[in-house]
Coordinates of C-alpha atoms in Angstrom, one line a residue:
M12 CA -109.3 63.2 97.2
A13 CA -107.7 64.0 100.8
S14 CA -108.0 67.5 101.8
D15 CA -104.2 67.9 101.9
D16 CA -103.9 66.6 98.4
V17 CA -106.6 69.2 97.3
A18 CA -104.5 71.8 99.1
N19 CA -101.2 70.9 97.3
L20 CA -103.0 70.9 93.9
A21 CA -104.6 74.3 94.6
D22 CA -100.9 75.7 95.5
S23 CA -99.6 74.0 92.3
L24 CA -102.5 75.8 90.1
A25 CA -101.9 79.1 91.8
K26 CA -98.3 78.7 90.2
T27 CA -99.6 77.8 86.9
Q28 CA -98.1 80.0 84.2
V29 CA -100.6 81.4 81.7
N30 CA -98.7 83.2 78.7
E31 CA -100.5 84.1 75.6
G32 CA -102.4 81.2 74.5
E33 CA -100.5 78.9 76.8
L34 CA -101.4 76.9 79.9
S35 CA -98.3 75.6 81.7
Y36 CA -97.9 73.0 84.5
K37 CA -94.3 72.6 83.9
G38 CA -92.1 71.3 86.6
Q39 CA -94.7 71.0 89.4
G40 CA -94.1 67.4 90.2
L41 CA -97.7 66.5 90.2
K42 CA -98.7 62.8 90.7
L43 CA -101.8 62.5 88.7
D44 CA -103.4 59.1 88.9
N45 CA -107.0 59.3 88.4
A46 CA -109.8 61.5 87.2
Q47 CA -110.2 63.0 90.6
S48 CA -106.5 64.1 90.7
V49 CA -106.9 66.1 87.6
A50 CA -110.4 67.7 88.0
E51 CA -109.0 71.1 88.6
I52 CA -106.5 70.9 85.6
V53 CA -109.4 69.9 83.5
K54 CA -111.5 72.8 84.6
E55 CA -108.6 75.2 83.8
I56 CA -108.4 73.5 80.3
E57 CA -112.0 73.7 79.7
A58 CA -112.1 77.4 80.6
F59 CA -109.2 78.5 78.6
D60 CA -110.4 80.1 75.3
G61 CA -108.0 80.0 72.6
L62 CA -105.6 77.4 74.0
R63 CA -102.5 77.1 71.8
A64 CA -100.0 75.5 74.1
L65 CA -100.2 73.1 76.9
R66 CA -97.1 72.2 79.1
L67 CA -97.4 69.1 81.1
E68 CA -93.6 68.3 81.5
G69 CA -92.1 67.4 84.8
N70 CA -95.2 65.7 86.3
T71 CA -96.3 62.1 86.3
I72 CA -99.5 61.0 84.6
G73 CA -101.3 57.8 84.7
V74 CA -103.6 56.3 82.3
E75 CA -106.9 57.4 83.8
A76 CA -105.5 60.9 84.4
A77 CA -104.5 61.1 80.9
Q78 CA -107.8 60.0 79.6
T79 CA -109.5 62.5 81.5
I80 CA -107.3 65.2 80.3
A81 CA -107.8 64.1 76.8
K82 CA -111.6 64.4 77.2
A83 CA -111.0 68.3 77.9
L84 CA -108.8 68.5 74.9
E85 CA -111.2 67.1 72.5
K86 CA -112.8 70.7 71.9
K87 CA -109.5 72.7 71.9
S88 CA -109.2 72.9 67.9
Q89 CA -106.6 75.7 68.3
L90 CA -104.0 73.6 70.2
Q91 CA -100.6 73.9 68.3
C92 CA -97.9 73.1 70.8
C93 CA -97.8 70.1 73.1
H94 CA -94.8 70.2 75.5
W95 CA -95.2 66.8 77.1
S96 CA -91.7 65.7 78.0
D97 CA -90.8 63.8 81.1
M98 CA -94.5 63.2 82.2
F99 CA -94.3 59.5 82.9
T100 CA -91.6 59.3 85.6
G101 CA -92.3 56.3 87.8
R102 CA -94.9 54.8 85.5
L103 CA -94.8 51.2 84.2
R104 CA -94.0 51.1 80.6
A105 CA -97.2 49.3 79.8
E106 CA -99.1 52.5 81.2
I107 CA -97.6 54.9 78.7
P108 CA -98.9 53.7 75.2
P109 CA -102.6 53.9 76.3
A110 CA -102.0 57.1 78.0
L111 CA -100.4 58.4 74.7
V112 CA -103.2 56.9 72.5
S113 CA -106.0 58.7 74.4
L114 CA -104.2 62.1 74.2
G115 CA -103.5 61.6 70.4
D116 CA -107.1 60.5 69.7
A117 CA -108.3 63.7 71.6
L118 CA -106.1 66.0 69.4
I119 CA -107.3 64.2 66.2
K120 CA -111.1 64.7 67.3
A121 CA -110.5 68.1 68.0
G122 CA -109.2 68.9 64.6
A123 CA -106.0 70.4 66.2
R124 CA -103.2 71.5 63.7
L125 CA -100.0 70.8 65.7
K126 CA -96.8 72.7 65.2
V127 CA -94.7 71.3 68.1
L128 CA -94.9 67.8 69.7
D129 CA -92.3 67.2 72.4
L130 CA -92.4 63.8 74.1
S131 CA -88.7 63.8 75.1
D132 CA -87.4 62.1 78.3
N133 CA -90.3 59.5 78.3
A134 CA -88.6 56.1 78.2
F135 CA -91.6 54.5 76.3
G136 CA -89.5 52.4 73.9
P137 CA -90.9 51.1 70.5
D138 CA -94.4 50.5 72.2
G139 CA -94.5 54.3 73.0
V140 CA -93.9 55.1 69.2
K141 CA -96.9 52.7 68.5
G142 CA -98.8 54.9 71.0
I143 CA -98.2 58.1 68.9
E144 CA -98.1 56.3 65.3
K145 CA -102.1 57.2 64.6
L146 CA -101.5 60.8 65.7
L147 CA -98.3 61.1 63.5
K148 CA -100.2 59.7 60.5
S149 CA -103.1 61.9 61.0
A150 CA -104.2 65.5 59.7
A151 CA -103.3 66.8 63.2
C152 CA -99.6 66.5 62.2
H153 CA -99.8 67.5 58.5
S154 CA -98.8 71.0 59.9
L155 CA -95.9 69.7 62.4
Q156 CA -92.8 71.8 62.5
E157 CA -91.0 70.3 65.5
L158 CA -90.8 66.7 66.5
R159 CA -88.8 66.3 69.7
L160 CA -88.2 62.5 70.9
N161 CA -85.1 63.0 72.8
N162 CA -84.1 60.0 75.1
C163 CA -87.1 57.9 74.5
G164 CA -85.4 54.6 74.2
M165 CA -87.2 53.9 70.8
G166 CA -84.6 51.4 69.4
I167 CA -84.4 50.2 65.9
G168 CA -88.1 49.0 66.0
G169 CA -89.3 52.3 67.1
G170 CA -87.2 54.2 64.7
K171 CA -88.6 52.1 61.8
I172 CA -92.2 52.7 63.1
L173 CA -91.5 56.5 63.3
A174 CA -90.1 56.6 59.8
A175 CA -93.0 54.8 58.6
A176 CA -95.4 57.2 60.2
L177 CA -93.7 60.3 59.0
T178 CA -93.6 59.0 55.4
A179 CA -97.3 58.4 55.6
C180 CA -97.8 61.8 57.1
H181 CA -96.0 63.4 54.2
K182 CA -97.8 61.4 51.4
E183 CA -101.2 62.1 52.8
S184 CA -100.6 65.7 53.4
S185 CA -99.0 66.2 50.0
A186 CA -102.2 64.5 48.5
L187 CA -104.0 67.3 50.0
G188 CA -101.9 69.9 48.5
A189 CA -100.1 70.9 51.8
P190 CA -97.1 68.7 52.3
L191 CA -95.6 68.2 55.7
Q192 CA -93.0 70.9 56.5
L193 CA -91.1 69.3 59.3
K194 CA -88.2 71.7 60.3
V195 CA -86.8 70.3 63.7
F196 CA -86.2 66.7 64.4
I197 CA -84.6 65.8 67.6
A198 CA -84.0 62.1 68.7
G199 CA -80.7 61.7 70.6
R200 CA -80.0 58.7 72.8
N201 CA -82.5 56.3 71.4
R202 CA -80.5 53.5 70.3
L203 CA -81.5 53.7 66.8
E204 CA -78.4 52.1 65.3
N205 CA -77.8 51.6 61.6
D206 CA -81.3 50.2 60.6
G207 CA -83.3 52.9 62.6
A208 CA -81.3 55.7 61.2
T209 CA -81.4 54.3 57.7
A210 CA -85.3 54.2 57.8
L211 CA -85.5 57.7 59.1
A212 CA -83.1 58.9 56.5
Q213 CA -85.5 57.6 53.7
A214 CA -88.3 59.6 55.4
F215 CA -86.0 62.7 55.7
Q216 CA -85.2 62.5 52.0
L217 CA -88.9 62.5 51.1
I218 CA -89.8 65.4 53.6
G219 CA -87.0 67.7 52.3
S220 CA -87.8 70.6 54.7
L221 CA -85.5 70.0 57.6
E222 CA -83.7 72.9 59.2
E223 CA -82.3 71.1 62.3
V224 CA -81.5 67.5 62.9
H225 CA -80.1 66.2 66.3
M226 CA -79.4 62.5 66.5
P227 CA -76.6 62.3 69.0
Q228 CA -75.6 58.9 70.9
N229 CA -77.5 56.6 68.8
G230 CA -74.8 53.8 68.0
I231 CA -75.0 54.8 64.2
N232 CA -71.9 53.5 62.3
Y233 CA -70.9 54.2 58.8
P234 CA -73.9 52.6 56.9
G235 CA -76.4 54.7 58.9
V236 CA -74.2 57.9 58.7
T237 CA -74.0 57.3 54.9
A238 CA -77.8 57.0 54.5
L239 CA -78.2 60.1 56.6
A240 CA -75.6 62.1 54.4
T241 CA -77.7 61.1 51.4
A242 CA -80.8 62.4 53.1
M243 CA -79.4 65.6 54.0
Q244 CA -78.5 66.6 50.6
H245 CA -82.4 66.8 49.8
N246 CA -83.0 69.1 52.6
P247 CA -81.5 72.4 51.3
Q248 CA -82.5 74.7 54.3
L249 CA -80.6 72.5 56.8
R250 CA -78.9 74.8 59.4
V251 CA -78.0 72.4 62.2
L252 CA -76.7 69.0 62.2
N253 CA -75.7 67.3 65.4
L254 CA -74.8 63.6 65.1
N255 CA -72.3 63.6 68.2
D256 CA -71.2 60.5 69.7
N257 CA -71.9 58.1 66.8
T258 CA -69.2 56.2 64.8
F259 CA -68.5 57.9 61.4
T260 CA -65.0 56.2 60.7
K261 CA -63.4 57.2 57.4
R262 CA -66.2 56.1 54.9
G263 CA -69.0 57.8 56.8
A264 CA -67.1 60.9 57.4
I265 CA -66.2 61.3 53.6
A266 CA -69.8 60.5 52.6
M267 CA -71.0 63.2 55.0
A268 CA -68.3 65.6 53.7
E269 CA -69.7 65.1 50.2
A270 CA -73.2 65.8 51.3
L271 CA -72.3 69.0 52.9
K272 CA -70.9 70.4 49.6
H273 CA -74.5 70.5 48.5
L274 CA -75.8 72.6 51.5
R275 CA -75.3 76.4 51.7
N276 CA -77.3 77.3 54.7
V277 CA -75.4 75.0 57.4
Q278 CA -74.4 77.0 60.4
V279 CA -73.8 74.4 63.2
I280 CA -72.0 71.0 62.6
N281 CA -71.5 68.8 65.6
F282 CA -69.3 65.7 64.7
G283 CA -67.5 65.5 68.1
D284 CA -66.7 62.0 69.4
C285 CA -67.7 60.6 66.0
L286 CA -64.2 59.0 65.0
V287 CA -64.1 61.1 61.8
R288 CA -60.3 60.2 61.7
S289 CA -57.7 62.3 59.6
E290 CA -59.0 61.2 56.2
G291 CA -62.4 62.2 57.1
A292 CA -61.1 65.5 58.5
S293 CA -59.3 66.2 55.4
A294 CA -62.4 65.6 53.3
I295 CA -64.5 67.9 55.6
A296 CA -61.7 70.6 55.1
E297 CA -62.1 70.2 51.3
T298 CA -65.7 70.8 51.8
L299 CA -65.1 73.8 53.8
R300 CA -62.8 75.3 51.2
E301 CA -65.6 75.0 48.5
G302 CA -68.7 75.8 50.5
L303 CA -70.5 76.2 53.8
P304 CA -70.4 79.8 53.6
I305 CA -72.2 80.8 56.7
L306 CA -70.7 78.2 59.0
K307 CA -70.7 79.4 62.7
E308 CA -69.7 76.3 64.7
L309 CA -67.6 73.3 63.7
N310 CA -67.1 70.4 66.3
L311 CA -64.6 67.8 65.2
S312 CA -63.3 66.9 68.8
F313 CA -62.2 63.4 70.0
G314 CA -62.1 62.1 66.5
E315 CA -58.6 60.6 66.3
I316 CA -57.5 63.4 64.0
T317 CA -53.6 63.7 63.5
E318 CA -51.8 67.2 63.2
E319 CA -51.6 67.4 59.4
A320 CA -55.5 66.9 59.1
A321 CA -56.1 69.3 61.8
L322 CA -53.9 72.0 60.1
E323 CA -56.0 71.4 57.0
V324 CA -59.1 72.0 58.7
A325 CA -57.8 75.2 60.3
R326 CA -56.6 76.6 57.1
S327 CA -59.9 75.8 55.5
V328 CA -61.9 78.2 57.8
Q329 CA -59.9 81.2 56.8
H330 CA -62.7 83.0 55.0
K331 CA -65.6 81.9 57.1
D332 CA -66.5 85.3 58.3
Q333 CA -69.4 84.0 60.4
L334 CA -67.4 81.5 62.2
E335 CA -67.7 81.7 66.1
K336 CA -66.0 78.4 67.3
L337 CA -63.8 75.5 65.9
D338 CA -63.4 72.6 68.4
L339 CA -60.5 70.2 67.7
N340 CA -59.9 69.1 71.4
G341 CA -59.3 65.6 72.3
N342 CA -57.5 64.6 69.1
S343 CA -53.9 63.1 68.4
L344 CA -51.9 66.3 67.8
G345 CA -49.3 66.2 70.3
E346 CA -47.8 69.3 72.1
E347 CA -46.0 70.6 69.0
G348 CA -49.1 69.9 66.9
C349 CA -51.2 71.9 69.2
D350 CA -48.8 74.8 69.1
N351 CA -48.7 74.6 65.2
L352 CA -52.5 74.6 65.1
R353 CA -52.8 77.7 67.5
E354 CA -50.0 79.5 65.2
V355 CA -52.3 78.7 61.9
M356 CA -55.4 80.0 63.7
D357 CA -53.6 83.1 64.9
S358 CA -52.2 83.8 61.4
I359 CA -55.7 84.0 59.9
N360 CA -56.8 86.2 62.9
M361 CA -59.1 83.4 64.2
G362 CA -56.9 82.4 67.3
H363 CA -59.7 83.3 69.6
K364 CA -62.2 81.1 67.9
L365 CA -60.2 78.0 68.4
G366 CA -61.6 75.9 71.3
S367 CA -59.4 74.5 74.2
L368 CA -57.0 71.7 73.4
S369 CA -56.6 70.7 77.0
D370 CA -57.8 67.1 76.3
D371 CA -55.4 66.3 73.4
E372 CA -54.5 62.7 73.3
G373 CA -50.8 63.3 72.0
E374 CA -49.2 62.1 68.8
P375 CA -50.0 58.7 67.7
E376 CA -47.3 55.9 67.8
E377 CA -45.9 55.0 64.4
D378 CA -47.9 51.9 63.8
E379 CA -51.1 53.4 65.3
D380 CA -52.5 54.6 62.1
E381 CA -52.0 51.3 60.4
D382 CA -53.7 49.6 63.5
D383 CA -56.7 52.1 63.2
D384 CA -57.1 51.2 59.5
D385 CA -57.1 47.6 60.2
D386 CA -59.7 47.9 63.0
E387 CA -61.8 50.2 60.6
D388 CA -61.6 47.3 57.8
L389 CA -62.6 44.9 60.3
E390 CA -65.6 46.6 61.7
E391 CA -66.7 47.5 58.2
E392 CA -66.6 44.0 57.1
E393 CA -68.4 42.9 60.1
E394 CA -71.3 45.5 59.4
E395 CA -71.4 44.4 55.8
E396 CA -71.9 40.8 56.8
E397 CA -74.7 41.9 59.2
E398 CA -76.5 43.8 56.4
E399 CA -76.2 40.9 54.0
E400 CA -77.6 38.5 56.4
G401 CA -80.4 41.0 57.1
E402 CA -81.3 41.5 53.4
G403 CA -83.3 38.5 53.1
E404 CA -85.5 39.3 56.1
E405 CA -86.4 42.8 54.9
D406 CA -90.2 43.5 54.5
K407 CA -90.3 44.8 50.9
S408 CA -93.9 46.3 51.6
E409 CA -92.8 48.1 54.7
L410 CA -93.5 51.6 53.2
N411 CA -97.0 50.6 52.1
Q412 CA -98.2 48.8 55.2
F413 CA -97.4 51.4 58.0
S414 CA -99.3 49.4 60.7
T415 CA -97.1 46.4 60.3
P416 CA -94.5 46.1 63.2
P417 CA -91.0 45.7 62.0
S418 CA -89.1 42.5 62.4
A419 CA -86.7 42.2 65.4
P420 CA -83.3 43.4 64.9
R421 CA -80.5 40.7 64.4
T422 CA -79.2 39.7 67.9
P423 CA -75.4 40.2 68.0
D424 CA -73.2 37.4 69.4
V425 CA -70.9 37.8 72.3
S426 CA -67.7 38.0 70.2
S427 CA -69.2 40.6 68.1
F428 CA -69.8 42.8 71.2
L429 CA -66.3 42.0 72.7
S430 CA -64.6 43.0 69.2
F431 CA -66.5 46.3 68.8
P432 CA -68.4 47.0 72.0
S433 CA -71.4 49.3 72.2
P434 CA -74.0 49.8 74.8
D435 CA -76.7 48.6 72.0
K436 CA -74.9 45.4 71.4
L437 CA -74.8 44.6 75.1
L438 CA -78.2 45.2 75.7
R439 CA -79.5 43.1 72.6
L440 CA -77.6 40.2 74.0
G441 CA -80.6 39.9 76.2
E442 CA -81.3 38.8 79.8
R443 CA -78.6 36.1 79.8
R444 CA -75.8 38.6 78.6
S445 CA -73.7 38.2 81.8
S446 CA -73.6 34.4 81.8
L447 CA -73.1 34.4 78.0
I448 CA -70.1 36.7 78.3
Q449 CA -68.8 34.8 81.4
Q450 CA -68.9 31.7 79.2
Q451 CA -67.0 33.3 76.3
V452 CA -64.1 34.9 78.4
D453 CA -61.2 32.4 79.1
V454 CA -60.3 33.4 82.7
L455 CA -57.3 31.3 82.8
D456 CA -55.8 33.8 80.6
V457 CA -55.3 36.9 82.6
S458 CA -54.6 39.1 79.6
K459 CA -57.7 38.0 78.0
T460 CA -59.7 38.6 81.3
A461 CA -58.3 42.2 81.6
E462 CA -59.0 43.0 78.0
A463 CA -62.6 41.7 78.5
F464 CA -63.0 43.9 81.5
L465 CA -61.9 47.0 79.7
K466 CA -64.2 46.2 76.7
I467 CA -67.2 45.8 78.9
S468 CA -66.4 48.8 81.1
S469 CA -65.9 51.0 77.9
V470 CA -69.5 51.2 77.2
Y471 CA -70.7 52.1 80.9
K472 CA -73.0 54.9 81.0
E473 CA -73.7 56.4 84.5
D474 CA -76.7 58.3 83.3
D475 CA -78.4 55.3 81.5
A476 CA -79.7 52.9 84.3
E477 CA -80.4 50.1 81.8
V478 CA -76.8 50.2 80.4
K479 CA -75.1 50.7 83.7
S480 CA -76.8 47.8 85.2
A481 CA -75.9 45.5 82.2
V482 CA -72.4 46.6 82.4
L483 CA -71.9 46.0 86.1
E484 CA -73.7 42.7 86.0
S485 CA -71.3 41.5 83.3
I486 CA -68.3 42.8 85.0
D487 CA -69.2 40.9 88.2
A488 CA -70.0 37.7 86.3
V489 CA -66.6 37.7 84.5
L490 CA -64.4 38.9 87.6
S491 CA -66.3 36.6 90.1
K492 CA -65.6 33.5 88.0
A493 CA -62.1 34.5 87.5
F494 CA -61.1 35.2 91.1
F495 CA -62.9 32.1 92.4
T496 CA -61.0 29.9 89.9
P497 CA -58.3 28.5 92.1
S498 CA -55.6 28.5 89.5
F499 CA -56.4 32.3 88.4
Q500 CA -53.3 34.6 89.0
G501 CA -55.0 37.6 90.7
L502 CA -51.8 39.7 90.8
S503 CA -51.0 39.0 87.2
F504 CA -54.5 40.1 86.3
V505 CA -53.9 43.4 87.9
S506 CA -50.6 43.9 86.4
S507 CA -52.1 43.3 82.8
L508 CA -54.8 45.8 83.7
L509 CA -52.3 48.2 84.8
V510 CA -50.4 48.0 81.6
M511 CA -53.6 48.4 79.4
L512 CA -54.5 51.4 81.4
G513 CA -50.9 53.0 80.7
L514 CA -50.1 52.8 84.5
L515 CA -47.3 50.5 84.2
K516 CA -44.8 49.8 81.3
S517 CA -44.9 46.6 79.5
E518 CA -42.0 44.5 78.5
D519 CA -43.7 43.4 75.5
K520 CA -44.5 47.0 74.4
L521 CA -48.1 46.4 74.7
K522 CA -50.1 49.5 73.7
P523 CA -52.3 50.9 76.3
V524 CA -56.0 51.5 75.5
K525 CA -57.7 54.9 75.4
V526 CA -58.9 55.4 78.9
V527 CA -62.5 56.4 79.3
P528 CA -64.3 57.2 82.5
G529 CA -66.2 53.8 82.5
H530 CA -62.9 51.9 83.0
L531 CA -62.2 53.7 86.3
Q532 CA -66.0 53.6 87.3
C533 CA -66.3 50.0 86.8
L534 CA -63.0 49.3 88.5
E535 CA -64.2 51.3 91.4
H536 CA -67.3 49.1 91.5
A537 CA -65.2 45.9 91.4
V538 CA -62.8 46.6 94.1
K539 CA -65.9 47.0 96.4
Q540 CA -67.1 43.5 95.7
S541 CA -66.5 40.6 98.0
Y542 CA -64.7 38.6 95.2
F543 CA -62.0 41.2 94.7
P544 CA -58.9 40.3 97.1
R545 CA -57.8 42.7 99.5
E546 CA -54.1 42.2 98.5
N547 CA -54.8 43.4 95.1
I548 CA -56.4 46.5 96.2
T549 CA -53.2 47.4 97.9
V550 CA -51.2 47.2 94.7
L551 CA -54.0 49.3 92.6
N552 CA -53.8 51.8 95.4
A553 CA -50.1 52.2 95.1
F554 CA -50.3 52.7 91.3
M555 CA -53.2 54.9 91.4
A556 CA -51.4 57.2 93.9
R557 CA -48.9 58.1 91.2
P558 CA -49.6 61.0 88.8
N559 CA -50.2 59.7 85.3
K560 CA -51.2 61.8 82.1
S561 CA -53.3 58.8 80.8
L562 CA -55.9 59.4 83.4
E563 CA -56.1 63.1 83.3
V564 CA -59.1 63.1 80.8
C565 CA -61.1 61.1 83.5
S566 CA -60.1 63.1 86.5
S567 CA -63.4 62.9 88.2
A568 CA -63.6 59.2 87.8
R569 CA -59.9 58.9 88.9
D570 CA -60.5 60.8 92.0
R571 CA -63.3 58.7 93.1
L572 CA -61.6 55.6 92.4
K573 CA -58.4 56.8 94.4
F574 CA -60.6 57.6 97.2
T575 CA -62.4 54.3 97.4
L576 CA -59.0 52.4 97.1
Q577 CA -57.6 54.6 99.8
K578 CA -60.4 53.8 102.0
L579 CA -60.4 50.1 101.4
A580 CA -56.6 49.9 101.9
S581 CA -56.8 51.6 105.1
E582 CA -59.6 49.1 106.3
S583 CA -57.7 46.0 105.4

């Protein structure tokens, strides 16, 4: 080991925090590749009597280094808390499972009884879940109270493996007279979708001790939401339920509202950006009138809720003495509706508890509600068809054969993605997704091309490298084909795009889409590509320079696009 490396490690060890029973290397940015690189850390672990918590997050650990640390943990029977999030940065995905297996085996050999296991922000996918499967089933996790797996990319397969492992853990611990009492479960941003969420719901229903469930941004639609709603009824101590940025629709929201009637200890509900819609909000309001006596926070933002339903929700919290915040921002109330909502909250002396309404979408057009119902029916029919097709492929012995990997999820077709786009559907199209989408889109029809652009860009995620790359590749495939087609009317495409973004009025009374940052971020990307004609940039620049309310909700993305357009226009 080089002398300067030894000096750097010595400096890091000097910063090591030692609280009562805790050894922490948190956030030191150590690159630990082999046994030599962790020699000093191993000495610290071995010398620490009564080690109860080990923090390794914010470093990067290779297979050999993990195996060496694991050897030191084999004698640490008092270890209870493993804070191991974000500790594989820059590692190949294939390196992570064996590293996890060695650490897990050490805990089992030591006879440890864990209370906290945090592996968040380790993009290990389904194989990573297999890496902790043995640990989760073992006696080391019979005492587990908190399981944190946020942003691990588990997918449907990983969700099913996890559910089976938790089920096995509960059954085996129950047989010994001390059933698993898991209290906190965190698994946001894992692309669990309906199948993964449903499998976990079955495990939750069996466990029955959950107090906090956080599963935001998982691509879960109403079948998965309904399964989770049923499971929550069997967890009477539930205090926090966070399902932000999934898609309830009416049926899912009503099922969840019914489930909440059975729960008396809920304090925080986050159903923001879940498309609960007005009927779902009304059902939740009914539940609020009847129950949820100690509710502190309710988030129903960005759910396409109209004024009447929002007022129902407001009136329903009148006697919630512990309420601290009601968030109804980003719905469809209109200016007058926002004023009426504030008046109702003021009349019950709760005006100060109402969150901002600055991102309200405005009143829906007369036919918009009918369109939403049609869209929901179509989406639900599609989901039901997918479920029916998958029923014959279910492994009936799944709960009894925990080591058997689940079958691969059904791959969606391109038309399914373009009809109801989601990041998960795009990724599941596979490596050929951009060419498949390119073949599907009729570039001779400028309106269909513009619509396809908006559908694809709507799932863009700046902070998810895999989704971001998939979206931009697909955008480039469609637009390059379009602009390189001699008969393609580029200016007509731009006009259609402006209409759909609400920047230009349509003679056909075409209804604009709900603008999201991804639309503008992808457009900024496209205008910088060689396939995008310079004359079209001038047109876009002129319209983007005008003030427009439809873009206010995406002010940051709008400003970046305007800057890029102005720069390109000045160069041409």
